[in-house]
Amino acid sequence: MNTIPTPSLPLLLSLEEGVWQAFVAGDADADAALLDDGFVGVYASGFSNRDEHVAPLRAGPAAVRYQLDQARLVWAAPGAGLLSYRAQWLRPNAEQEETMYISSL
């Protein structure tokens, strides 16, 4: 019987960091490759799909720098982990960092 290895917090956080690195690099293709086809983003402004999440990066970087901390992983079901963390980041041409809490399933 084959079993699927359970992803660890460091592994899932490194995948999430890939999305943030794509934001800093302005790399829309890297961002899209890290998101599932059925991606749903939930924001204060509403929902977005994968294409809508990626679109701003086609114009360039969406962040100058970022820092992720307070990461936690909760297993919702076998093979379904909820990664939650705090992100502090700076947008291009902004003077003040923003802070938000993010969850990825």
Short mmCIF file of the N, C-alpha and C atoms (twelve columns), coordinates in Angstrom:
data_MODEL
# 
_entry.id   MODEL 
# 
loop_
_atom_site.group_PDB 
_atom_site.id 
_atom_site.type_symbol 
_atom_site.label_atom_id 
_atom_site.label_alt_id 
_atom_site.label_comp_id 
_atom_site.label_asym_id 
_atom_site.label_seq_id 
_atom_site.Cartn_x 
_atom_site.Cartn_y 
_atom_site.Cartn_z 
_atom_site.pdbx_PDB_model_num 
ATOM 1   N N  . MET A 1   0.845   -1.187 0.000   1 
ATOM 2   C CA . MET A 1   0.000   0.000  0.000   1 
ATOM 3   C C  . MET A 1   0.883   1.241  0.000   1 
ATOM 4   N N  . ASN A 2   0.639   2.131  -0.934  1 
ATOM 5   C CA . ASN A 2   1.376   3.396  -1.001  1 
ATOM 6   C C  . ASN A 2   0.657   4.433  -0.150  1 
ATOM 7   N N  . THR A 3   1.423   5.189  0.588   1 
ATOM 8   C CA . THR A 3   0.839   6.283  1.350   1 
ATOM 9   C C  . THR A 3   1.435   7.591  0.853   1 
ATOM 10  N N  . ILE A 4   0.627   8.601  0.881   1 
ATOM 11  C CA . ILE A 4   1.077   9.935  0.473   1 
ATOM 12  C C  . ILE A 4   1.736   10.585 1.679   1 
ATOM 13  N N  . PRO A 5   2.976   11.063 1.528   1 
ATOM 14  C CA . PRO A 5   3.616   11.712 2.678   1 
ATOM 15  C C  . PRO A 5   2.840   12.957 3.108   1 
ATOM 16  N N  . THR A 6   2.786   13.172 4.389   1 
ATOM 17  C CA . THR A 6   2.122   14.350 4.924   1 
ATOM 18  C C  . THR A 6   3.071   15.539 4.798   1 
ATOM 19  N N  . PRO A 7   2.660   16.587 4.077   1 
ATOM 20  C CA . PRO A 7   3.533   17.769 3.960   1 
ATOM 21  C C  . PRO A 7   3.747   18.415 5.326   1 
ATOM 22  N N  . SER A 8   4.928   18.929 5.510   1 
ATOM 23  C CA . SER A 8   5.279   19.575 6.772   1 
ATOM 24  C C  . SER A 8   5.014   21.077 6.692   1 
ATOM 25  N N  . LEU A 9   4.994   21.706 7.853   1 
ATOM 26  C CA . LEU A 9   4.858   23.160 7.914   1 
ATOM 27  C C  . LEU A 9   5.961   23.844 7.113   1 
ATOM 28  N N  . PRO A 10  7.245   23.449 7.262   1 
ATOM 29  C CA . PRO A 10  8.286   24.113 6.464   1 
ATOM 30  C C  . PRO A 10  8.071   23.966 4.944   1 
ATOM 31  N N  . LEU A 11  7.617   22.803 4.507   1 
ATOM 32  C CA . LEU A 11  7.388   22.608 3.070   1 
ATOM 33  C C  . LEU A 11  6.261   23.509 2.569   1 
ATOM 34  N N  . LEU A 12  5.141   23.502 3.261   1 
ATOM 35  C CA . LEU A 12  4.010   24.325 2.824   1 
ATOM 36  C C  . LEU A 12  4.334   25.814 2.900   1 
ATOM 37  N N  . LEU A 13  5.071   26.208 3.916   1 
ATOM 38  C CA . LEU A 13  5.463   27.615 4.030   1 
ATOM 39  C C  . LEU A 13  6.417   28.003 2.906   1 
ATOM 40  N N  . SER A 14  7.288   27.083 2.491   1 
ATOM 41  C CA . SER A 14  8.198   27.398 1.385   1 
ATOM 42  C C  . SER A 14  7.425   27.567 0.075   1 
ATOM 43  N N  . LEU A 15  6.367   26.797 -0.123  1 
ATOM 44  C CA . LEU A 15  5.534   26.978 -1.318  1 
ATOM 45  C C  . LEU A 15  4.834   28.337 -1.280  1 
ATOM 46  N N  . GLU A 16  4.346   28.704 -0.118  1 
ATOM 47  C CA . GLU A 16  3.690   30.012 0.038   1 
ATOM 48  C C  . GLU A 16  4.693   31.145 -0.200  1 
ATOM 49  N N  . GLU A 17  5.919   30.954 0.277   1 
ATOM 50  C CA . GLU A 17  6.959   31.968 0.046   1 
ATOM 51  C C  . GLU A 17  7.239   32.118 -1.439  1 
ATOM 52  N N  . GLY A 18  7.078   31.047 -2.209  1 
ATOM 53  C CA . GLY A 18  7.255   31.142 -3.653  1 
ATOM 54  C C  . GLY A 18  6.296   32.144 -4.271  1 
ATOM 55  N N  . VAL A 19  5.065   32.188 -3.770  1 
ATOM 56  C CA . VAL A 19  4.083   33.173 -4.253  1 
ATOM 57  C C  . VAL A 19  4.563   34.580 -3.910  1 
ATOM 58  N N  . TRP A 20  5.051   34.766 -2.697  1 
ATOM 59  C CA . TRP A 20  5.545   36.090 -2.292  1 
ATOM 60  C C  . TRP A 20  6.780   36.490 -3.099  1 
ATOM 61  N N  . GLN A 21  7.645   35.538 -3.370  1 
ATOM 62  C CA . GLN A 21  8.830   35.839 -4.192  1 
ATOM 63  C C  . GLN A 21  8.415   36.245 -5.605  1 
ATOM 64  N N  . ALA A 22  7.361   35.609 -6.127  1 
ATOM 65  C CA . ALA A 22  6.830   36.008 -7.430  1 
ATOM 66  C C  . ALA A 22  6.292   37.438 -7.373  1 
ATOM 67  N N  . PHE A 23  5.679   37.828 -6.252  1 
ATOM 68  C CA . PHE A 23  5.195   39.197 -6.082  1 
ATOM 69  C C  . PHE A 23  6.346   40.196 -6.141  1 
ATOM 70  N N  . VAL A 24  7.450   39.871 -5.492  1 
ATOM 71  C CA . VAL A 24  8.605   40.766 -5.474  1 
ATOM 72  C C  . VAL A 24  9.268   40.821 -6.848  1 
ATOM 73  N N  . ALA A 25  9.324   39.695 -7.541  1 
ATOM 74  C CA . ALA A 25  9.965   39.635 -8.856  1 
ATOM 75  C C  . ALA A 25  9.049   40.116 -9.982  1 
ATOM 76  N N  . GLY A 26  7.757   40.228 -9.705  1 
ATOM 77  C CA . GLY A 26  6.813   40.559 -10.769 1 
ATOM 78  C C  . GLY A 26  6.688   39.416 -11.763 1 
ATOM 79  N N  . ASP A 27  6.775   38.190 -11.272 1 
ATOM 80  C CA . ASP A 27  6.793   36.991 -12.120 1 
ATOM 81  C C  . ASP A 27  5.416   36.329 -12.119 1 
ATOM 82  N N  . ALA A 28  4.577   36.742 -13.059 1 
ATOM 83  C CA . ALA A 28  3.211   36.224 -13.147 1 
ATOM 84  C C  . ALA A 28  3.190   34.724 -13.425 1 
ATOM 85  N N  . ASP A 29  4.109   34.244 -14.251 1 
ATOM 86  C CA . ASP A 29  4.126   32.817 -14.573 1 
ATOM 87  C C  . ASP A 29  4.461   31.972 -13.353 1 
ATOM 88  N N  . ALA A 30  5.406   32.407 -12.538 1 
ATOM 89  C CA . ALA A 30  5.766   31.676 -11.317 1 
ATOM 90  C C  . ALA A 30  4.590   31.674 -10.349 1 
ATOM 91  N N  . ASP A 31  3.908   32.795 -10.218 1 
ATOM 92  C CA . ASP A 31  2.745   32.884 -9.341  1 
ATOM 93  C C  . ASP A 31  1.666   31.904 -9.805  1 
ATOM 94  N N  . ALA A 32  1.352   31.922 -11.089 1 
ATOM 95  C CA . ALA A 32  0.315   31.043 -11.634 1 
ATOM 96  C C  . ALA A 32  0.662   29.572 -11.439 1 
ATOM 97  N N  . ALA A 33  1.935   29.230 -11.589 1 
ATOM 98  C CA . ALA A 33  2.360   27.840 -11.449 1 
ATOM 99  C C  . ALA A 33  2.180   27.328 -10.024 1 
ATOM 100 N N  . LEU A 34  2.206   28.208 -9.056  1 
ATOM 101 C CA . LEU A 34  2.070   27.811 -7.658  1 
ATOM 102 C C  . LEU A 34  0.624   27.747 -7.185  1 
ATOM 103 N N  . LEU A 35  -0.298  28.257 -7.979  1 
ATOM 104 C CA . LEU A 35  -1.710  28.280 -7.590  1 
ATOM 105 C C  . LEU A 35  -2.497  27.222 -8.351  1 
ATOM 106 N N  . ASP A 36  -3.397  26.560 -7.663  1 
ATOM 107 C CA . ASP A 36  -4.272  25.564 -8.265  1 
ATOM 108 C C  . ASP A 36  -5.209  26.222 -9.277  1 
ATOM 109 N N  . ASP A 37  -5.628  25.468 -10.281 1 
ATOM 110 C CA . ASP A 37  -6.572  25.993 -11.272 1 
ATOM 111 C C  . ASP A 37  -7.849  26.508 -10.612 1 
ATOM 112 N N  . GLY A 38  -8.244  25.874 -9.512  1 
ATOM 113 C CA . GLY A 38  -9.464  26.272 -8.814  1 
ATOM 114 C C  . GLY A 38  -9.232  27.271 -7.697  1 
ATOM 115 N N  . PHE A 39  -8.087  27.962 -7.719  1 
ATOM 116 C CA . PHE A 39  -7.750  28.944 -6.686  1 
ATOM 117 C C  . PHE A 39  -8.882  29.944 -6.482  1 
ATOM 118 N N  . VAL A 40  -9.174  30.216 -5.209  1 
ATOM 119 C CA . VAL A 40  -10.110 31.281 -4.844  1 
ATOM 120 C C  . VAL A 40  -9.417  32.135 -3.794  1 
ATOM 121 N N  . GLY A 41  -9.201  33.392 -4.113  1 
ATOM 122 C CA . GLY A 41  -8.646  34.341 -3.158  1 
ATOM 123 C C  . GLY A 41  -9.788  35.067 -2.472  1 
ATOM 124 N N  . VAL A 42  -9.684  35.255 -1.168  1 
ATOM 125 C CA . VAL A 42  -10.708 35.956 -0.390  1 
ATOM 126 C C  . VAL A 42  -10.057 37.202 0.205   1 
ATOM 127 N N  . TYR A 43  -10.564 38.357 -0.169  1 
ATOM 128 C CA . TYR A 43  -9.959  39.628 0.217   1 
ATOM 129 C C  . TYR A 43  -11.030 40.572 0.763   1 
ATOM 130 N N  . ALA A 44  -10.605 41.650 1.391   1 
ATOM 131 C CA . ALA A 44  -11.554 42.658 1.876   1 
ATOM 132 C C  . ALA A 44  -12.378 43.220 0.720   1 
ATOM 133 N N  . SER A 45  -11.795 43.237 -0.480  1 
ATOM 134 C CA . SER A 45  -12.483 43.779 -1.656  1 
ATOM 135 C C  . SER A 45  -13.350 42.749 -2.381  1 
ATOM 136 N N  . GLY A 46  -13.277 41.492 -1.967  1 
ATOM 137 C CA . GLY A 46  -14.081 40.446 -2.609  1 
ATOM 138 C C  . GLY A 46  -13.247 39.215 -2.957  1 
ATOM 139 N N  . PHE A 47  -13.720 38.455 -3.917  1 
ATOM 140 C CA . PHE A 47  -13.082 37.214 -4.329  1 
ATOM 141 C C  . PHE A 47  -12.276 37.404 -5.601  1 
ATOM 142 N N  . SER A 48  -11.298 36.508 -5.832  1 
ATOM 143 C CA . SER A 48  -10.598 36.489 -7.116  1 
ATOM 144 C C  . SER A 48  -10.286 35.047 -7.478  1 
ATOM 145 N N  . ASN A 49  -10.186 34.786 -8.769  1 
ATOM 146 C CA . ASN A 49  -9.745  33.479 -9.233  1 
ATOM 147 C C  . ASN A 49  -8.244  33.555 -9.518  1 
ATOM 148 N N  . ARG A 50  -7.676  32.482 -10.012 1 
ATOM 149 C CA . ARG A 50  -6.221  32.463 -10.242 1 
ATOM 150 C C  . ARG A 50  -5.796  33.538 -11.239 1 
ATOM 151 N N  . ASP A 51  -6.506  33.671 -12.346 1 
ATOM 152 C CA . ASP A 51  -6.122  34.666 -13.355 1 
ATOM 153 C C  . ASP A 51  -6.175  36.086 -12.802 1 
ATOM 154 N N  . GLU A 52  -7.164  36.363 -11.973 1 
ATOM 155 C CA . GLU A 52  -7.282  37.699 -11.373 1 
ATOM 156 C C  . GLU A 52  -6.185  37.938 -10.333 1 
ATOM 157 N N  . HIS A 53  -5.763  36.887 -9.663  1 
ATOM 158 C CA . HIS A 53  -4.672  37.002 -8.686  1 
ATOM 159 C C  . HIS A 53  -3.351  37.294 -9.382  1 
ATOM 160 N N  . VAL A 54  -3.142  36.668 -10.524 1 
ATOM 161 C CA . VAL A 54  -1.888  36.771 -11.269 1 
ATOM 162 C C  . VAL A 54  -1.800  38.071 -12.081 1 
ATOM 163 N N  . ALA A 55  -2.916  38.570 -12.576 1 
ATOM 164 C CA . ALA A 55  -2.947  39.689 -13.525 1 
ATOM 165 C C  . ALA A 55  -2.108  40.905 -13.121 1 
ATOM 166 N N  . PRO A 56  -2.164  41.384 -11.881 1 
ATOM 167 C CA . PRO A 56  -1.368  42.571 -11.543 1 
ATOM 168 C C  . PRO A 56  0.135   42.388 -11.741 1 
ATOM 169 N N  . LEU A 57  0.612   41.151 -11.637 1 
ATOM 170 C CA . LEU A 57  2.054   40.910 -11.789 1 
ATOM 171 C C  . LEU A 57  2.519   41.084 -13.228 1 
ATOM 172 N N  . ARG A 58  1.610   41.057 -14.159 1 
ATOM 173 C CA . ARG A 58  1.990   41.266 -15.575 1 
ATOM 174 C C  . ARG A 58  2.465   42.708 -15.791 1 
ATOM 175 N N  . ALA A 59  2.124   43.601 -14.861 1 
ATOM 176 C CA . ALA A 59  2.571   44.997 -14.938 1 
ATOM 177 C C  . ALA A 59  3.839   45.244 -14.122 1 
ATOM 178 N N  . GLY A 60  4.309   44.210 -13.412 1 
ATOM 179 C CA . GLY A 60  5.522   44.367 -12.613 1 
ATOM 180 C C  . GLY A 60  5.322   43.904 -11.192 1 
ATOM 181 N N  . PRO A 61  6.334   44.101 -10.363 1 
ATOM 182 C CA . PRO A 61  6.271   43.641 -8.971  1 
ATOM 183 C C  . PRO A 61  5.101   44.248 -8.202  1 
ATOM 184 N N  . ALA A 62  4.532   43.436 -7.317  1 
ATOM 185 C CA . ALA A 62  3.436   43.881 -6.456  1 
ATOM 186 C C  . ALA A 62  3.917   44.130 -5.032  1 
ATOM 187 N N  . ALA A 63  5.172   43.758 -4.758  1 
ATOM 188 C CA . ALA A 63  5.750   43.973 -3.430  1 
ATOM 189 C C  . ALA A 63  7.233   44.256 -3.572  1 
ATOM 190 N N  . VAL A 64  7.739   45.067 -2.666  1 
ATOM 191 C CA . VAL A 64  9.171   45.371 -2.619  1 
ATOM 192 C C  . VAL A 64  9.872   44.376 -1.697  1 
ATOM 193 N N  . ARG A 65  9.199   44.070 -0.587  1 
ATOM 194 C CA . ARG A 65  9.741   43.105 0.373   1 
ATOM 195 C C  . ARG A 65  8.576   42.543 1.169   1 
ATOM 196 N N  . TYR A 66  8.862   41.439 1.855   1 
ATOM 197 C CA . TYR A 66  7.850   40.807 2.693   1 
ATOM 198 C C  . TYR A 66  8.534   40.040 3.814   1 
ATOM 199 N N  . GLN A 67  7.761   39.751 4.839   1 
ATOM 200 C CA . GLN A 67  8.214   38.890 5.925   1 
ATOM 201 C C  . GLN A 67  7.000   38.098 6.401   1 
ATOM 202 N N  . LEU A 68  7.176   36.797 6.519   1 
ATOM 203 C CA . LEU A 68  6.114   35.925 7.005   1 
ATOM 204 C C  . LEU A 68  6.497   35.407 8.377   1 
ATOM 205 N N  . ASP A 69  5.538   35.403 9.300   1 
ATOM 206 C CA . ASP A 69  5.802   34.845 10.622  1 
ATOM 207 C C  . ASP A 69  4.513   34.306 11.219  1 
ATOM 208 N N  . GLN A 70  4.610   33.789 12.427  1 
ATOM 209 C CA . GLN A 70  3.484   33.224 13.162  1 
ATOM 210 C C  . GLN A 70  2.788   32.098 12.396  1 
ATOM 211 N N  . ALA A 71  3.533   31.338 11.600  1 
ATOM 212 C CA . ALA A 71  2.946   30.279 10.775  1 
ATOM 213 C C  . ALA A 71  2.411   29.140 11.633  1 
ATOM 214 N N  . ARG A 72  1.253   28.656 11.225  1 
ATOM 215 C CA . ARG A 72  0.602   27.529 11.887  1 
ATOM 216 C C  . ARG A 72  -0.001  26.625 10.825  1 
ATOM 217 N N  . LEU A 73  -0.029  25.338 11.115  1 
ATOM 218 C CA . LEU A 73  -0.617  24.359 10.203  1 
ATOM 219 C C  . LEU A 73  -1.618  23.521 10.983  1 
ATOM 220 N N  . VAL A 74  -2.857  23.485 10.488  1 
ATOM 221 C CA . VAL A 74  -3.920  22.701 11.094  1 
ATOM 222 C C  . VAL A 74  -4.444  21.751 10.024  1 
ATOM 223 N N  . TRP A 75  -4.572  20.487 10.380  1 
ATOM 224 C CA . TRP A 75  -5.072  19.506 9.418   1 
ATOM 225 C C  . TRP A 75  -6.591  19.475 9.462   1 
ATOM 226 N N  . ALA A 76  -7.222  19.850 8.349   1 
ATOM 227 C CA . ALA A 76  -8.678  19.867 8.240   1 
ATOM 228 C C  . ALA A 76  -9.215  18.472 7.930   1 
ATOM 229 N N  . ALA A 77  -8.420  17.681 7.226   1 
ATOM 230 C CA . ALA A 77  -8.766  16.314 6.842   1 
ATOM 231 C C  . ALA A 77  -7.480  15.666 6.347   1 
ATOM 232 N N  . PRO A 78  -7.459  14.351 6.194   1 
ATOM 233 C CA . PRO A 78  -6.241  13.724 5.651   1 
ATOM 234 C C  . PRO A 78  -5.867  14.353 4.307   1 
ATOM 235 N N  . GLY A 79  -4.665  14.874 4.226   1 
ATOM 236 C CA . GLY A 79  -4.189  15.500 2.991   1 
ATOM 237 C C  . GLY A 79  -4.658  16.917 2.770   1 
ATOM 238 N N  . ALA A 80  -5.388  17.485 3.708   1 
ATOM 239 C CA . ALA A 80  -5.899  18.854 3.559   1 
ATOM 240 C C  . ALA A 80  -5.473  19.682 4.770   1 
ATOM 241 N N  . GLY A 81  -4.413  20.432 4.601   1 
ATOM 242 C CA . GLY A 81  -3.904  21.264 5.682   1 
ATOM 243 C C  . GLY A 81  -4.229  22.726 5.452   1 
ATOM 244 N N  . LEU A 82  -4.515  23.422 6.530   1 
ATOM 245 C CA . LEU A 82  -4.767  24.859 6.484   1 
ATOM 246 C C  . LEU A 82  -3.540  25.562 7.048   1 
ATOM 247 N N  . LEU A 83  -2.812  26.251 6.182   1 
ATOM 248 C CA . LEU A 83  -1.643  27.023 6.566   1 
ATOM 249 C C  . LEU A 83  -2.097  28.452 6.838   1 
ATOM 250 N N  . SER A 84  -1.811  28.958 8.016   1 
ATOM 251 C CA . SER A 84  -2.160  30.339 8.379   1 
ATOM 252 C C  . SER A 84  -0.901  31.046 8.849   1 
ATOM 253 N N  . TYR A 85  -0.783  32.323 8.508   1 
ATOM 254 C CA . TYR A 85  0.403   33.085 8.892   1 
ATOM 255 C C  . TYR A 85  0.122   34.574 8.813   1 
ATOM 256 N N  . ARG A 86  1.053   35.352 9.373   1 
ATOM 257 C CA . ARG A 86  0.991   36.804 9.271   1 
ATOM 258 C C  . ARG A 86  2.012   37.251 8.238   1 
ATOM 259 N N  . ALA A 87  1.608   38.160 7.369   1 
ATOM 260 C CA . ALA A 87  2.506   38.721 6.361   1 
ATOM 261 C C  . ALA A 87  2.631   40.219 6.595   1 
ATOM 262 N N  . GLN A 88  3.859   40.679 6.601   1 
ATOM 263 C CA . GLN A 88  4.142   42.116 6.613   1 
ATOM 264 C C  . GLN A 88  4.846   42.385 5.294   1 
ATOM 265 N N  . TRP A 89  4.342   43.371 4.550   1 
ATOM 266 C CA . TRP A 89  4.901   43.613 3.231   1 
ATOM 267 C C  . TRP A 89  4.777   45.070 2.837   1 
ATOM 268 N N  . LEU A 90  5.600   45.431 1.867   1 
ATOM 269 C CA . LEU A 90  5.633   46.800 1.374   1 
ATOM 270 C C  . LEU A 90  5.345   46.792 -0.119  1 
ATOM 271 N N  . ARG A 91  4.347   47.555 -0.516  1 
ATOM 272 C CA . ARG A 91  4.017   47.702 -1.949  1 
ATOM 273 C C  . ARG A 91  5.013   48.659 -2.603  1 
ATOM 274 N N  . PRO A 92  5.222   48.527 -3.907  1 
ATOM 275 C CA . PRO A 92  6.068   49.505 -4.607  1 
ATOM 276 C C  . PRO A 92  5.489   50.914 -4.429  1 
ATOM 277 N N  . ASN A 93  6.333   51.865 -4.225  1 
ATOM 278 C CA . ASN A 93  5.970   53.284 -4.072  1 
ATOM 279 C C  . ASN A 93  5.181   53.583 -2.808  1 
ATOM 280 N N  . ALA A 94  5.076   52.633 -1.886  1 
ATOM 281 C CA . ALA A 94  4.387   52.880 -0.614  1 
ATOM 282 C C  . ALA A 94  5.419   53.281 0.432   1 
ATOM 283 N N  . GLU A 95  4.975   54.021 1.402   1 
ATOM 284 C CA . GLU A 95  5.866   54.453 2.474   1 
ATOM 285 C C  . GLU A 95  5.728   53.596 3.721   1 
ATOM 286 N N  . GLN A 96  4.599   52.929 3.871   1 
ATOM 287 C CA . GLN A 96  4.352   52.171 5.081   1 
ATOM 288 C C  . GLN A 96  4.008   50.717 4.745   1 
ATOM 289 N N  . GLU A 97  4.558   49.811 5.541   1 
ATOM 290 C CA . GLU A 97  4.250   48.394 5.376   1 
ATOM 291 C C  . GLU A 97  2.795   48.109 5.738   1 
ATOM 292 N N  . GLU A 98  2.270   47.061 5.143   1 
ATOM 293 C CA . GLU A 98  0.945   46.564 5.481   1 
ATOM 294 C C  . GLU A 98  1.119   45.228 6.204   1 
ATOM 295 N N  . THR A 99  0.161   44.915 7.047   1 
ATOM 296 C CA . THR A 99  0.151   43.641 7.746   1 
ATOM 297 C C  . THR A 99  -1.202  42.981 7.504   1 
ATOM 298 N N  . MET A 100 -1.169  41.690 7.197   1 
ATOM 299 C CA . MET A 100 -2.411  40.950 7.027   1 
ATOM 300 C C  . MET A 100 -2.197  39.507 7.448   1 
ATOM 301 N N  . TYR A 101 -3.264  38.864 7.817   1 
ATOM 302 C CA . TYR A 101 -3.244  37.448 8.141   1 
ATOM 303 C C  . TYR A 101 -3.813  36.693 6.966   1 
ATOM 304 N N  . ILE A 102 -3.178  35.576 6.635   1 
ATOM 305 C CA . ILE A 102 -3.523  34.825 5.436   1 
ATOM 306 C C  . ILE A 102 -3.714  33.362 5.810   1 
ATOM 307 N N  . SER A 103 -4.656  32.714 5.168   1 
ATOM 308 C CA . SER A 103 -4.832  31.272 5.291   1 
ATOM 309 C C  . SER A 103 -4.886  30.668 3.902   1 
ATOM 310 N N  . SER A 104 -4.173  29.560 3.737   1 
ATOM 311 C CA . SER A 104 -4.173  28.830 2.473   1 
ATOM 312 C C  . SER A 104 -4.497  27.377 2.770   1 
ATOM 313 N N  . LEU A 105 -5.444  26.827 2.031   1 
ATOM 314 C CA . LEU A 105 -5.830  25.434 2.200   1 
ATOM 315 C C  . LEU A 105 -5.212  24.612 1.097   1 
# 
